[in-house]
């Protein structure tokens, strides 16, 4: 397999503090930036190829964290695309219930949505907060001291974070960091993140949202709790397709205005999300202005800035294109 390495320089400063989690230690040395792999063509075989390029084998009981998609939407990663990878790692698709109502707020409804969207046909599906939640410590958090995740998450030995990169109504964009943060949080834990640690009651949370940067920082802090919990038992793959300004949690997302970018993967979630953002800006597709407006109007990249500050990952990376 021929590889073409392309170094991308960012304005971020690589932070190498003792607070950096184990999740990133195998991905780079103090002298080297994080590696982000890229394949332009999106297909099941290339998902497997980019997983193998990471060099970290998913072992034991493997959780595959993805969005099963809100009923009514269709931009989520399709089972036909991801099935080969999920089967290769012998994974269980994992999710947690939502905090905003909709068609995935209860376990029964969530499992029905997963079945209707074809996910139960390719792998078991576990709604991890069906029987409650557990707390993971947040190290170095500004807003959160604990992150509340689905209790069943403790049953897994390894996590494959399979994200659909796209816009998001509140976060500006959704990718790897959001997927392990809000995505792995229990329903009450989602309210905890959205309120920047003020309440676990969703009804209270929606009526008194915090300052935007406080919310974005809380997303990064919850993600760090998961990354620290996993250590080197986690990897991240993002598919940048169906690039709507809206998330898969939206039952009626706006249609994508720009073309697909490709598949990206890393052992560093911050570097991965930064690479996805950079590729949107670098695209020659004029439709990118819609997604860029969504990201900038929500100050979305502040999540990555704070994630870097607290040791979740680095915004410096080397992009390696796989042929």
Coordinates of C-alpha atoms in Angstrom, one line a residue:
X1 CA 0.0 0.0 0.0
X2 CA 1.5 3.3 -1.1
X3 CA 1.3 6.2 1.3
X4 CA 1.8 9.9 0.5
X5 CA 2.5 12.0 3.5
X6 CA 1.5 15.6 3.5
X7 CA 2.4 17.8 6.6
X8 CA -0.1 20.5 7.5
X9 CA 1.0 23.3 9.7
X10 CA -1.5 24.9 12.1
X11 CA -1.2 27.9 14.3
X12 CA -1.8 25.8 17.4
X13 CA 1.0 25.1 19.8
X14 CA 1.6 21.5 20.7
X15 CA 1.0 21.2 24.4
X16 CA 3.0 18.6 26.1
X17 CA 2.0 18.6 29.7
X18 CA 1.8 15.8 32.3
X19 CA -2.0 16.1 32.0
X20 CA -2.0 14.6 28.5
X21 CA -4.0 11.3 28.6
X22 CA -2.7 7.9 27.7
X23 CA -5.1 7.9 24.7
X24 CA -2.6 10.0 22.7
X25 CA 0.7 8.6 23.8
X26 CA 0.9 5.9 21.2
X27 CA 0.0 8.3 18.4
X28 CA 3.0 10.6 18.5
X29 CA 6.2 11.4 20.3
X30 CA 7.0 14.8 21.8
X31 CA 8.9 15.5 18.5
X32 CA 6.1 14.5 16.2
X33 CA 2.6 15.7 15.5
X34 CA -0.4 13.4 15.6
X35 CA -1.0 11.3 12.5
X36 CA -4.3 11.6 10.6
X37 CA -4.9 9.2 7.8
X38 CA -7.1 10.1 4.8
X39 CA -8.7 8.2 2.0
X40 CA -10.8 10.2 -0.5
X41 CA -13.1 7.4 -1.8
X42 CA -15.8 6.4 0.7
X43 CA -16.6 2.7 0.6
X44 CA -16.7 -0.3 3.0
X45 CA -13.2 -1.6 1.9
X46 CA -11.6 1.8 2.6
X47 CA -13.1 2.0 6.1
X48 CA -11.3 -1.3 6.8
X49 CA -8.1 -0.1 5.2
X50 CA -8.0 3.1 7.2
X51 CA -8.7 1.1 10.4
X52 CA -5.8 -1.2 9.7
X53 CA -3.5 1.8 8.9
X54 CA -3.9 3.1 12.5
X55 CA -2.0 0.0 13.7
X56 CA -4.1 -0.4 16.8
X57 CA -6.1 -3.6 16.9
X58 CA -9.5 -3.6 18.5
X59 CA -9.5 -6.5 21.0
X60 CA -11.8 -8.1 23.5
X61 CA -15.4 -6.8 23.8
X62 CA -15.5 -4.0 21.2
X63 CA -17.9 -1.1 21.4
X64 CA -18.5 0.7 18.1
X65 CA -19.8 4.2 19.0
X66 CA -21.8 5.7 16.2
X67 CA -25.1 7.6 15.8
X68 CA -28.1 5.5 14.9
X69 CA -29.8 8.6 13.6
X70 CA -33.0 10.3 14.5
X71 CA -36.1 8.9 12.8
X72 CA -36.9 11.1 9.8
X73 CA -33.2 11.8 9.0
X74 CA -31.1 9.9 6.5
X75 CA -27.6 11.5 6.6
X76 CA -26.3 9.1 9.3
X77 CA -23.6 6.5 8.4
X78 CA -25.4 3.7 6.5
X79 CA -25.2 0.1 7.7
X80 CA -24.1 -0.9 4.2
X81 CA -21.1 1.4 4.5
X82 CA -19.9 0.4 8.0
X83 CA -21.0 -3.2 8.2
X84 CA -17.7 -4.7 7.0
X85 CA -15.7 -2.8 9.6
X86 CA -18.1 -3.6 12.4
X87 CA -18.0 -7.3 11.6
X88 CA -14.2 -7.2 11.3
X89 CA -13.8 -6.0 14.9
X90 CA -16.7 -8.2 16.0
X91 CA -18.2 -5.1 17.5
X92 CA -21.4 -4.1 19.3
X93 CA -23.0 -0.9 18.2
X94 CA -23.4 1.3 21.3
X95 CA -25.5 4.4 21.9
X96 CA -27.2 6.3 24.8
X97 CA -30.7 7.8 24.9
X98 CA -31.2 11.4 24.0
X99 CA -32.0 14.3 26.3
X100 CA -34.2 16.3 23.9
X101 CA -37.1 14.0 23.4
X102 CA -37.6 12.8 19.8
X103 CA -37.6 9.2 18.6
X104 CA -34.6 8.0 20.7
X105 CA -35.4 9.3 24.1
X106 CA -36.4 5.9 25.5
X107 CA -34.6 2.6 25.1
X108 CA -37.6 0.9 23.4
X109 CA -37.9 3.8 20.9
X110 CA -34.1 3.9 20.4
X111 CA -33.9 0.2 19.6
X112 CA -36.7 0.6 17.2
X113 CA -34.9 3.4 15.4
X114 CA -31.7 1.4 15.3
X115 CA -33.7 -1.5 13.7
X116 CA -35.6 0.7 11.3
X117 CA -32.3 2.2 10.1
X118 CA -30.8 -1.3 9.6
X119 CA -28.2 -1.4 12.4
X120 CA -29.5 -4.4 14.2
X121 CA -29.1 -6.4 11.0
X122 CA -25.3 -6.0 11.0
X123 CA -24.5 -6.2 14.8
X124 CA -26.0 -6.3 18.3
X125 CA -27.1 -2.8 19.5
X126 CA -26.6 -1.8 23.2
X127 CA -28.4 1.3 24.6
X128 CA -25.8 1.7 27.3
X129 CA -27.9 3.8 29.8
X130 CA -30.9 1.4 29.6
X131 CA -30.2 0.4 33.2
X132 CA -28.6 3.6 34.5
X133 CA -25.3 5.4 34.4
X134 CA -21.9 5.6 35.9
X135 CA -19.5 8.5 36.6
X136 CA -16.1 8.9 35.1
X137 CA -13.7 11.5 36.6
X138 CA -12.8 14.6 34.6
X139 CA -9.1 15.5 35.1
X140 CA -8.3 19.1 34.7
X141 CA -11.9 20.2 34.0
X142 CA -12.9 23.8 34.2
X143 CA -16.7 23.1 34.4
X144 CA -17.0 19.4 35.0
X145 CA -15.5 17.2 37.7
X146 CA -17.5 14.1 36.5
X147 CA -18.9 12.8 33.2
X148 CA -21.9 10.6 33.4
X149 CA -21.9 7.8 30.8
X150 CA -24.2 4.8 30.2
X151 CA -23.5 2.1 32.8
X152 CA -23.0 -0.6 30.2
X153 CA -20.0 1.2 28.8
X154 CA -17.9 -0.4 31.5
X155 CA -18.7 -3.8 29.9
X156 CA -16.4 -3.1 26.9
X157 CA -12.7 -3.5 26.6
X158 CA -12.1 -1.3 23.5
X159 CA -13.9 1.5 21.7
X160 CA -14.0 2.2 18.0
X161 CA -15.4 5.7 17.6
X162 CA -17.1 5.8 14.2
X163 CA -18.3 9.3 13.6
X164 CA -20.1 11.1 10.8
X165 CA -18.5 14.5 10.5
X166 CA -21.0 17.3 9.7
X167 CA -22.5 20.4 11.1
X168 CA -24.3 20.8 14.4
X169 CA -26.9 23.3 15.6
X170 CA -25.3 23.9 18.9
X171 CA -21.7 22.8 18.6
X172 CA -21.0 24.1 15.1
X173 CA -19.8 20.7 14.0
X174 CA -20.0 17.2 15.2
X175 CA -17.1 14.7 14.9
X176 CA -15.0 12.5 17.1
X177 CA -14.9 14.7 20.2
X178 CA -18.7 15.1 20.3
X179 CA -19.2 11.4 19.6
X180 CA -17.3 10.3 22.8
X181 CA -18.6 13.3 24.8
X182 CA -22.3 13.8 24.3
X183 CA -22.6 10.5 22.4
X184 CA -21.4 8.3 25.3
X185 CA -23.1 10.3 28.0
X186 CA -26.2 9.0 29.5
X187 CA -29.4 10.9 28.9
X188 CA -28.9 12.8 32.2
X189 CA -25.2 13.1 31.4
X190 CA -26.1 14.9 28.2
X191 CA -28.0 17.5 30.2
X192 CA -25.0 17.7 32.5
X193 CA -22.7 18.6 29.5
X194 CA -25.2 21.0 27.9
X195 CA -25.6 22.9 31.1
X196 CA -21.9 23.0 31.8
X197 CA -22.3 21.0 35.0
X198 CA -25.3 22.8 36.5
X199 CA -28.1 20.1 36.2
X200 CA -28.8 16.6 35.0
X201 CA -32.4 17.4 34.5
X202 CA -33.1 18.0 30.8
X203 CA -36.2 20.1 31.4
X204 CA -34.2 22.5 33.6
X205 CA -31.2 22.5 31.2
X206 CA -33.1 23.7 28.1
X207 CA -34.5 26.7 30.0
X208 CA -31.2 28.0 31.3
X209 CA -28.3 27.2 28.9
X210 CA -24.8 28.4 29.8
X211 CA -22.6 30.7 27.8
X212 CA -21.6 29.1 24.5
X213 CA -17.9 28.7 25.2
X214 CA -18.8 27.1 28.6
X215 CA -20.9 24.5 26.7
X216 CA -18.1 23.8 24.2
X217 CA -15.5 23.5 27.0
X218 CA -17.8 21.0 28.8
X219 CA -18.0 18.9 25.6
X220 CA -14.2 18.7 25.5
X221 CA -14.0 17.9 29.2
X222 CA -16.5 15.0 29.0
X223 CA -14.6 13.7 26.0
X224 CA -11.4 13.7 28.0
X225 CA -13.0 11.6 30.7
X226 CA -13.8 8.9 28.2
X227 CA -10.4 9.1 26.5
X228 CA -8.6 8.9 29.9
X229 CA -10.8 5.9 30.8
X230 CA -9.9 4.1 27.6
X231 CA -6.2 4.9 27.5
X232 CA -4.8 3.2 24.4
X233 CA -8.0 1.1 24.0
X234 CA -9.7 3.5 21.6
X235 CA -9.4 4.7 18.1
X236 CA -11.2 7.3 15.9
X237 CA -12.6 7.1 12.4
X238 CA -14.6 9.9 10.8
X239 CA -16.5 9.9 7.5
X240 CA -17.0 13.4 6.1
X241 CA -20.0 12.8 3.8
X242 CA -23.5 14.2 3.6
X243 CA -22.1 17.4 4.9
X244 CA -25.3 19.1 6.2
X245 CA -25.1 22.0 8.6
X246 CA -27.3 19.9 10.9
X247 CA -26.5 16.8 13.0
X248 CA -27.9 13.3 12.7
X249 CA -29.8 14.1 15.9
X250 CA -32.1 16.3 13.8
X251 CA -35.2 14.6 12.4
X252 CA -35.3 17.1 9.5
X253 CA -31.8 18.1 8.7
X254 CA -31.0 20.7 6.0
X255 CA -29.8 19.0 2.8
X256 CA -26.0 19.0 2.3
X257 CA -24.7 22.0 0.3
X258 CA -21.2 20.7 -0.4
X259 CA -19.8 17.4 -1.7
X260 CA -18.3 14.6 0.3
X261 CA -14.7 14.8 1.4
X262 CA -13.6 11.3 2.4
X263 CA -12.6 9.1 5.4
X264 CA -10.2 10.3 8.0
X265 CA -8.8 8.4 11.1
X266 CA -6.4 9.0 14.0
X267 CA -5.5 8.0 17.5
X268 CA -6.0 11.6 18.5
X269 CA -9.6 12.9 18.5
X270 CA -8.6 16.6 18.5
X271 CA -6.2 16.2 15.6
X272 CA -8.9 14.2 13.7
X273 CA -11.6 16.9 14.1
X274 CA -9.1 19.6 13.3
X275 CA -8.2 17.8 10.1
X276 CA -11.8 17.5 9.1
X277 CA -12.4 21.2 9.8
X278 CA -9.3 22.2 7.8
X279 CA -10.5 20.1 4.8
X280 CA -13.8 21.9 4.8
X281 CA -12.0 25.3 4.6
X282 CA -9.5 24.0 2.0
X283 CA -12.3 22.5 -0.2
X284 CA -12.8 24.1 -3.6
X285 CA -16.6 23.4 -3.3
X286 CA -18.4 26.8 -3.1
X287 CA -21.1 25.1 -1.0
X288 CA -18.7 25.0 1.9
X289 CA -19.7 28.5 2.9
X290 CA -22.8 27.1 4.6
X291 CA -20.9 24.7 6.8
X292 CA -18.3 27.2 7.6
X293 CA -20.9 29.7 8.7
X294 CA -22.4 27.1 11.0
X295 CA -19.0 26.3 12.5
X296 CA -18.0 30.0 12.9
X297 CA -21.3 31.3 14.2
X298 CA -21.2 28.7 17.0
X299 CA -17.5 29.2 17.7
X300 CA -17.2 25.4 17.1
X301 CA -13.4 25.2 17.0
X302 CA -13.2 26.4 20.6
X303 CA -14.0 22.8 21.6
X304 CA -10.7 21.8 20.0
X305 CA -8.8 24.7 21.6
X306 CA -10.0 23.7 25.0
X307 CA -9.5 20.0 24.4
X308 CA -5.9 20.8 23.5
X309 CA -5.5 22.9 26.7
X310 CA -6.7 20.2 29.0
X311 CA -4.6 17.4 27.3
X312 CA -7.3 15.6 25.2
X313 CA -5.2 15.9 22.1
X314 CA -3.3 18.2 19.7
X315 CA -4.4 20.5 16.9
X316 CA -1.0 19.8 15.2
X317 CA -1.1 16.9 12.9
X318 CA 0.5 15.2 9.9
X319 CA -2.0 14.2 7.2
X320 CA -1.1 10.9 5.5
X321 CA -3.1 10.1 2.3
X322 CA -3.6 6.4 1.6
X323 CA -3.8 5.3 -2.0

